[in-house]
């Protein structure tokens, strides 16, 4: 790795966020409101169970209540939607997170869209996604928001830069592309049908990897001096970027673990606290 490569420390960014959040949680509690995040896990996928547990633990450490709803893998779309509606109507719950992916037989889009917009702290509803695209979402999708938060923490410029995003999922690739566009980057979105991927990535001043394939982004693709943000999280704590090789050429890079992941969780907590604050204003 080049000695000049800046390691974008997600732990530092998330700690900074959490210090500010702890103050807000205390202020809310003094007013009789305990922020509460409800997480819904359908089925017994071990990775999803781990993610939900990590989110619950992070809530507890900050004094945020976490309510875990665990549903069996055979849950129908209708049953899941009914569970979400109950949480929508529960005034003690401020944020709802439906852990993705849900079992294949469930209509995930319908389930996401059942979440009330004021509790959609992960920006997964069609309305939340659209608001983010317009640039005025209260709660943009957490991982995209984490990527932007890391860039802002390190004062890395976005405006005028060519950002290449690899991946176009509705929770990651698309919303982060919109956020970069709204910050005046020129954005290219790549996906599984993109031809000459390496040539396109090589044009990026900013490269966002959101592919779901370990070490997929090659060092030789990276333009010297580019900023590389790795949203990937694969088995064995490996990102979507070939870290060592990309770090040789990048000016700044997020590691995996301790890059985008912890900031994503801190962003979820931030959104939950903000949702609780809004209930006092309404
Ligand atoms: P996803 O829904 O599976 O989407 C993957 C995207 O990558 C798709 O748009 C797909 O293209 C594209 N892709 C697949 N193969 C490709 C190829 N050969 N060339 C170019 N593009 C290709 O995944 P996701 O949910 O967005 O997650 C992406 C990664 O982020 C995963 O590693 C996941 O674990 C991680 N993640 C991390 C966090 C976090 O907190 N750090 C949160 C969420 C996700 P098509 O659209 O054409 O299929």
Tab-separated table of C-alpha atoms and ligand atoms in Angstrom:
chain	number	residue	atom	x	y	z
A	1	UNK	CA	0.000	0.000	0.000
A	2	UNK	CA	1.204	3.529	-0.758
A	3	UNK	CA	2.242	5.338	2.418
A	4	UNK	CA	0.161	8.283	1.254
A	5	UNK	CA	-3.101	6.346	1.023
A	6	UNK	CA	-5.623	7.663	3.524
A	7	UNK	CA	-7.482	4.864	5.313
A	8	UNK	CA	-11.054	6.032	5.804
A	9	UNK	CA	-11.719	4.856	9.335
A	10	UNK	CA	-15.401	3.997	9.684
A	11	UNK	CA	-15.004	3.433	13.404
A	12	UNK	CA	-13.859	7.056	13.875
A	13	UNK	CA	-16.789	8.345	11.824
A	14	UNK	CA	-19.321	6.205	13.704
A	15	UNK	CA	-17.847	7.119	17.124
A	16	UNK	CA	-18.163	10.797	16.224
A	17	UNK	CA	-21.803	10.273	15.248
A	18	UNK	CA	-22.571	8.261	18.391
A	19	UNK	CA	-21.137	10.888	20.762
A	20	UNK	CA	-23.588	13.417	19.310
A	21	UNK	CA	-26.420	10.886	19.414
A	22	UNK	CA	-25.849	9.986	23.079
A	23	UNK	CA	-26.573	13.614	24.025
A	24	UNK	CA	-29.779	13.588	21.977
A	25	UNK	CA	-30.925	10.301	23.521
A	26	UNK	CA	-30.483	11.779	27.012
A	27	UNK	CA	-32.430	14.890	26.005
A	28	UNK	CA	-35.258	12.755	24.625
A	29	UNK	CA	-35.378	10.598	27.747
A	30	UNK	CA	-35.558	13.720	29.904
A	31	UNK	CA	-38.704	14.564	27.933
A	32	UNK	CA	-40.125	11.091	28.561
A	33	UNK	CA	-39.337	9.606	25.141
A	34	UNK	CA	-37.085	6.568	24.690
A	35	UNK	CA	-36.182	6.147	21.010
A	36	UNK	CA	-37.161	2.670	19.829
A	37	UNK	CA	-36.116	0.710	16.766
A	38	UNK	CA	-38.136	-2.367	15.826
A	39	UNK	CA	-36.250	-4.932	13.768
A	40	UNK	CA	-38.045	-7.663	11.878
A	41	UNK	CA	-36.232	-10.849	10.942
A	42	UNK	CA	-38.048	-13.400	8.814
A	43	UNK	CA	-36.530	-16.886	8.772
A	44	UNK	CA	-33.232	-18.071	10.186
A	45	UNK	CA	-30.553	-16.906	7.756
A	46	UNK	CA	-27.459	-16.764	10.015
A	47	UNK	CA	-25.949	-13.661	8.345
A	48	UNK	CA	-29.233	-11.745	8.667
A	49	UNK	CA	-29.564	-12.856	12.290
A	50	UNK	CA	-26.048	-11.522	12.951
A	51	UNK	CA	-26.841	-8.161	11.307
A	52	UNK	CA	-30.024	-7.809	13.369
A	53	UNK	CA	-28.178	-8.733	16.564
A	54	UNK	CA	-25.442	-6.161	15.810
A	55	UNK	CA	-28.071	-3.467	15.279
A	56	UNK	CA	-29.853	-4.412	18.511
A	57	UNK	CA	-26.594	-4.342	20.478
A	58	UNK	CA	-25.673	-0.955	19.017
A	59	UNK	CA	-29.085	0.390	20.104
A	60	UNK	CA	-28.620	-0.903	23.641
A	61	UNK	CA	-25.154	0.625	23.996
A	62	UNK	CA	-26.641	4.027	23.188
A	63	UNK	CA	-29.746	3.691	25.372
A	64	UNK	CA	-32.070	3.190	22.406
A	65	UNK	CA	-34.721	0.530	22.903
A	66	UNK	CA	-34.605	-2.291	20.395
A	67	UNK	CA	-37.614	-4.453	19.813
A	68	UNK	CA	-36.911	-7.684	17.969
A	69	UNK	CA	-39.675	-9.306	15.951
A	70	UNK	CA	-38.680	-12.766	14.772
A	71	UNK	CA	-40.985	-14.483	12.301
A	72	UNK	CA	-40.740	-18.007	10.976
A	73	UNK	CA	-39.478	-18.638	7.440
A	74	UNK	CA	-42.946	-19.766	6.314
A	75	UNK	CA	-44.491	-16.364	7.169
A	76	UNK	CA	-46.698	-15.134	4.315
A	77	UNK	CA	-46.566	-11.662	2.776
A	78	UNK	CA	-49.930	-10.902	4.401
A	79	UNK	CA	-48.712	-11.989	7.844
A	80	UNK	CA	-45.543	-9.922	7.504
A	81	UNK	CA	-47.509	-6.866	6.403
A	82	UNK	CA	-49.863	-7.327	9.354
A	83	UNK	CA	-46.861	-7.366	11.730
A	84	UNK	CA	-45.486	-4.198	10.112
A	85	UNK	CA	-48.873	-2.450	10.390
A	86	UNK	CA	-48.979	-3.237	14.108
A	87	UNK	CA	-45.602	-1.532	14.510
A	88	UNK	CA	-46.792	1.422	12.400
A	89	UNK	CA	-49.611	1.934	14.870
A	90	UNK	CA	-47.475	1.520	17.979
A	91	UNK	CA	-46.550	5.030	19.139
A	92	UNK	CA	-43.661	3.676	21.256
A	93	UNK	CA	-41.886	2.501	18.067
A	94	UNK	CA	-40.054	5.218	16.112
A	95	UNK	CA	-38.183	3.252	13.468
A	96	UNK	CA	-38.876	-0.028	11.653
A	97	UNK	CA	-36.215	-2.103	9.967
A	98	UNK	CA	-37.190	-5.127	7.908
A	99	UNK	CA	-34.000	-7.139	7.443
A	100	UNK	CA	-33.267	-7.809	3.760
A	101	UNK	CA	-33.427	-10.343	2.165
A	102	UNK	CA	-36.718	-11.961	3.157
A	103	UNK	CA	-37.546	-15.537	1.998
A	104	UNK	CA	-38.246	-15.749	-1.746
A	105	UNK	CA	-41.975	-16.460	-1.458
A	106	UNK	CA	-42.549	-13.074	0.209
A	107	UNK	CA	-43.266	-9.961	-1.859
A	108	UNK	CA	-40.437	-7.879	-0.393
A	109	UNK	CA	-41.468	-4.687	-2.172
A	110	UNK	CA	-45.007	-4.903	-0.778
A	111	UNK	CA	-43.594	-5.540	2.701
A	112	UNK	CA	-41.159	-2.615	2.501
A	113	UNK	CA	-43.946	-0.364	1.252
A	114	UNK	CA	-46.111	-1.305	4.233
A	115	UNK	CA	-43.694	0.586	6.505
A	116	UNK	CA	-45.069	4.016	7.443
A	117	UNK	CA	-42.903	6.719	5.847
A	118	UNK	CA	-42.282	8.436	9.199
A	119	UNK	CA	-40.818	5.161	10.542
A	120	UNK	CA	-38.894	4.210	7.378
A	121	UNK	CA	-35.500	4.835	8.963
A	122	UNK	CA	-33.677	2.742	6.327
A	123	UNK	CA	-35.224	4.488	3.325
A	124	UNK	CA	-36.611	1.291	1.818
A	125	UNK	CA	-40.118	2.376	0.869
A	126	UNK	CA	-40.870	3.494	-2.667
A	127	UNK	CA	-41.732	6.928	-1.271
A	128	UNK	CA	-38.534	7.137	0.791
A	129	UNK	CA	-36.474	6.100	-2.244
A	130	UNK	CA	-38.186	8.760	-4.374
A	131	UNK	CA	-37.689	11.473	-1.761
A	132	UNK	CA	-34.003	10.567	-1.661
A	133	UNK	CA	-33.824	10.793	-5.458
A	134	UNK	CA	-35.338	14.290	-5.253
A	135	UNK	CA	-32.833	15.146	-2.507
A	136	UNK	CA	-35.179	15.788	0.403
A	137	UNK	CA	-35.537	12.455	2.218
A	138	UNK	CA	-35.636	12.585	6.014
A	139	UNK	CA	-34.123	9.107	6.074
A	140	UNK	CA	-32.087	8.107	3.047
A	141	UNK	CA	-31.034	4.470	2.858
A	142	UNK	CA	-28.451	3.898	5.628
A	143	UNK	CA	-25.507	2.451	3.685
A	144	UNK	CA	-25.622	5.159	0.970
A	145	UNK	CA	-25.943	7.813	3.686
A	146	UNK	CA	-22.957	6.226	5.474
A	147	UNK	CA	-20.848	6.466	2.315
A	148	UNK	CA	-21.645	10.169	1.990
A	149	UNK	CA	-21.036	10.695	5.737
A	150	UNK	CA	-17.555	9.170	5.424
A	151	UNK	CA	-16.730	11.454	2.497
A	152	UNK	CA	-17.978	14.483	4.414
A	153	UNK	CA	-16.117	13.536	7.613
A	154	UNK	CA	-12.858	13.408	5.665
A	155	UNK	CA	-13.843	16.492	3.589
A	156	UNK	CA	-13.420	14.603	0.328
A	157	UNK	CA	-14.893	16.645	-2.518
A	158	UNK	CA	-17.843	15.243	-4.474
A	159	UNK	CA	-18.906	18.133	-6.708
A	160	UNK	CA	-17.527	17.923	-10.232
A	161	UNK	CA	-16.021	14.473	-9.664
A	162	UNK	CA	-16.790	11.455	-11.817
A	163	UNK	CA	-18.296	8.828	-9.526
A	164	UNK	CA	-18.517	5.255	-10.773
A	165	UNK	CA	-20.941	3.098	-8.797
A	166	UNK	CA	-20.827	-0.654	-9.333
A	167	UNK	CA	-24.228	-2.091	-8.377
A	168	UNK	CA	-27.768	-0.802	-8.834
A	169	UNK	CA	-29.773	-2.351	-6.002
A	170	UNK	CA	-32.641	-0.251	-4.621
A	171	UNK	CA	-31.057	-0.177	-1.153
A	172	UNK	CA	-27.534	0.678	-2.188
A	173	UNK	CA	-26.340	1.253	-5.750
A	174	UNK	CA	-29.274	3.349	-6.957
A	175	UNK	CA	-29.757	5.535	-3.872
A	176	UNK	CA	-26.032	6.246	-3.464
A	177	UNK	CA	-25.916	7.196	-7.148
A	178	UNK	CA	-28.760	9.662	-6.603
A	179	UNK	CA	-27.051	11.117	-3.522
A	180	UNK	CA	-23.802	11.619	-5.417
A	181	UNK	CA	-25.718	13.172	-8.315
A	182	UNK	CA	-27.533	15.502	-5.917
A	183	UNK	CA	-24.100	16.553	-4.647
A	184	UNK	CA	-23.134	17.466	-8.229
A	185	UNK	CA	-20.964	14.491	-9.108
A	186	UNK	CA	-21.160	13.087	-12.626
A	187	UNK	CA	-22.352	9.536	-12.035
A	188	UNK	CA	-21.951	6.328	-14.005
A	189	UNK	CA	-23.879	3.312	-12.717
A	190	UNK	CA	-22.573	-0.149	-13.625
A	191	UNK	CA	-24.275	-3.526	-13.242
A	192	UNK	CA	-24.010	-7.145	-14.306
A	193	UNK	CA	-24.704	-6.353	-17.976
A	194	UNK	CA	-22.132	-3.543	-18.194
A	195	UNK	CA	-19.502	-4.108	-20.866
A	196	UNK	CA	-15.838	-3.213	-20.319
A	197	UNK	CA	-16.335	-2.660	-16.612
A	198	UNK	CA	-12.627	-2.171	-15.886
A	199	UNK	CA	-12.379	0.643	-18.473
A	200	UNK	CA	-15.334	2.432	-16.888
A	201	UNK	CA	-14.107	2.021	-13.315
A	202	UNK	CA	-10.743	3.419	-14.494
A	203	UNK	CA	-12.497	6.745	-15.237
A	204	UNK	CA	-13.760	7.142	-11.686
A	205	UNK	CA	-12.454	9.813	-9.341
A	206	UNK	CA	-14.784	8.181	-6.825
A	207	UNK	CA	-15.468	4.434	-6.988
A	208	UNK	CA	-18.293	2.905	-4.954
A	209	UNK	CA	-18.342	-0.892	-4.839
A	210	UNK	CA	-21.799	-2.367	-4.115
A	211	UNK	CA	-21.630	-5.681	-5.943
A	212	UNK	CA	-21.805	-8.472	-3.362
A	213	UNK	CA	-18.778	-10.315	-4.789
A	214	UNK	CA	-15.614	-10.692	-2.718
A	215	UNK	CA	-12.540	-8.777	-3.972
A	216	UNK	CA	-14.315	-8.080	-7.272
A	217	UNK	CA	-12.916	-4.598	-7.961
A	218	UNK	CA	-9.370	-4.998	-9.250
A	219	UNK	CA	-6.436	-2.761	-8.336
A	220	UNK	CA	-5.456	-2.277	-11.978
A	221	UNK	CA	-8.891	-0.744	-12.685
A	222	UNK	CA	-8.388	2.069	-10.185
A	223	UNK	CA	-7.367	5.474	-11.496
A	224	UNK	CA	-4.334	6.665	-9.513
A	225	UNK	CA	-5.577	9.025	-6.787
A	226	UNK	CA	-9.188	7.828	-6.852
A	227	UNK	CA	-11.266	7.567	-3.670
A	228	UNK	CA	-12.536	4.006	-3.170
A	229	UNK	CA	-15.569	3.246	-0.988
A	230	UNK	CA	-16.279	-0.421	-0.402
A	231	UNK	CA	-19.858	-1.116	0.711
A	232	UNK	CA	-19.401	-4.843	0.237
A	233	UNK	CA	-19.520	-7.302	3.065
A	234	UNK	CA	-18.907	-10.937	2.205
A	235	UNK	CA	-18.156	-14.119	4.102
A	236	UNK	CA	-14.874	-13.946	6.008
A	237	UNK	CA	-15.065	-10.170	6.532
A	238	UNK	CA	-14.094	-9.470	2.932
A	239	UNK	CA	-15.278	-6.492	0.918
A	240	UNK	CA	-16.164	-6.160	-2.767
A	241	UNK	CA	-12.785	-4.509	-3.410
A	242	UNK	CA	-9.404	-6.194	-3.684
A	243	UNK	CA	-8.212	-4.008	-0.840
A	244	UNK	CA	-4.428	-4.329	-0.976
A	245	UNK	CA	-4.234	-3.887	-4.743
A	246	UNK	CA	-6.714	-0.988	-4.838
A	247	UNK	CA	-5.042	0.752	-1.880
A	248	UNK	CA	-1.797	0.832	-3.924
A	249	UNK	CA	-3.416	3.271	-6.356
A	250	UNK	CA	-6.167	4.988	-4.387
A	251	UNK	CA	-5.657	8.272	-2.525
A	252	UNK	CA	-8.224	7.140	0.068
A	253	UNK	CA	-10.009	3.853	0.731
A	254	UNK	CA	-12.413	2.278	3.215
A	255	UNK	CA	-11.253	-0.996	4.769
A	256	UNK	CA	-13.490	-4.018	5.423
A	257	UNK	CA	-14.267	-4.473	8.244
A	258	UNK	CA	-14.315	-1.078	10.038
A	259	UNK	CA	-15.213	0.965	6.974
A	260	UNK	CA	-18.743	1.512	5.705
A	261	UNK	CA	-20.309	-1.117	8.036
A	262	UNK	CA	-20.060	0.681	11.410
A	263	UNK	CA	-21.174	3.970	9.855
A	264	UNK	CA	-24.231	2.238	8.388
A	265	UNK	CA	-25.271	1.100	11.870
A	266	UNK	CA	-24.590	4.532	13.389
A	267	UNK	CA	-26.705	6.084	10.620
A	268	UNK	CA	-29.588	3.750	11.453
A	269	UNK	CA	-29.385	4.867	15.091
A	270	UNK	CA	-29.229	8.509	14.001
A	271	UNK	CA	-32.356	8.124	11.891
A	272	UNK	CA	-34.175	6.379	14.761
A	273	UNK	CA	-33.297	9.206	17.156
A	274	UNK	CA	-34.410	11.793	14.589
A	275	UNK	CA	-37.697	9.920	14.111
A	276	UNK	CA	-38.230	10.032	17.889
A	277	UNK	CA	-37.424	13.766	17.944
A	278	UNK	CA	-39.999	14.382	15.214
A	279	UNK	CA	-42.761	12.813	17.313
A	280	UNK	CA	-42.235	15.607	19.860
A	281	UNK	CA	-42.667	18.228	17.163
A	282	UNK	CA	-45.820	16.758	15.636
B	1	LIG	P1	-27.513	-6.927	-4.634
B	1	LIG	O1	-28.920	-6.525	-4.406
B	1	LIG	O2	-27.169	-8.352	-4.863
B	1	LIG	O3	-26.968	-6.078	-5.886
B	1	LIG	C1	-25.727	-6.322	-6.434
B	1	LIG	C2	-25.514	-5.448	-7.636
B	1	LIG	O4	-24.255	-5.775	-8.204
B	1	LIG	C3	-26.588	-5.645	-8.722
B	1	LIG	O5	-27.010	-4.389	-9.198
B	1	LIG	C4	-25.836	-6.416	-9.793
B	1	LIG	O6	-26.222	-6.110	-11.119
B	1	LIG	C5	-24.404	-5.944	-9.598
B	1	LIG	N1	-23.469	-6.932	-10.112
B	1	LIG	C6	-23.484	-8.260	-9.882
B	1	LIG	N2	-22.505	-8.851	-10.599
B	1	LIG	C7	-21.889	-7.898	-11.291
B	1	LIG	C8	-20.822	-7.870	-12.219
B	1	LIG	N3	-20.200	-8.997	-12.588
B	1	LIG	N4	-20.455	-6.695	-12.735
B	1	LIG	C9	-21.062	-5.549	-12.380
B	1	LIG	N5	-22.098	-5.497	-11.513
B	1	LIG	C10	-22.506	-6.661	-10.974
B	1	LIG	O7	-26.560	-6.459	-3.447
B	1	LIG	P2	-26.728	-5.230	-2.402
B	1	LIG	O8	-27.779	-5.562	-1.430
B	1	LIG	O9	-26.768	-3.941	-3.137
B	1	LIG	O10	-25.335	-5.369	-1.635
B	1	LIG	C11	-24.087	-5.172	-2.298
B	1	LIG	C12	-22.965	-5.416	-1.314
B	1	LIG	O11	-23.076	-4.500	-0.237
B	1	LIG	C13	-22.975	-6.792	-0.658
B	1	LIG	O12	-21.620	-7.194	-0.438
B	1	LIG	C14	-23.650	-6.574	0.669
B	1	LIG	O13	-23.270	-7.511	1.656
B	1	LIG	C15	-23.147	-5.208	1.000
B	1	LIG	N6	-23.982	-4.438	1.924
B	1	LIG	C16	-23.328	-3.854	2.935
B	1	LIG	C17	-24.029	-3.087	3.832
B	1	LIG	C18	-23.247	-2.428	4.920
B	1	LIG	O14	-23.832	-2.012	5.905
B	1	LIG	N7	-21.938	-2.278	4.755
B	1	LIG	C19	-25.397	-2.931	3.702
B	1	LIG	C20	-26.054	-3.507	2.638
B	1	LIG	C21	-25.311	-4.271	1.739
B	1	LIG	P3	-27.709	-6.458	-11.702
B	1	LIG	O15	-28.597	-5.381	-11.176
B	1	LIG	O16	-27.531	-6.375	-13.179
B	1	LIG	O17	-28.045	-7.825	-11.198
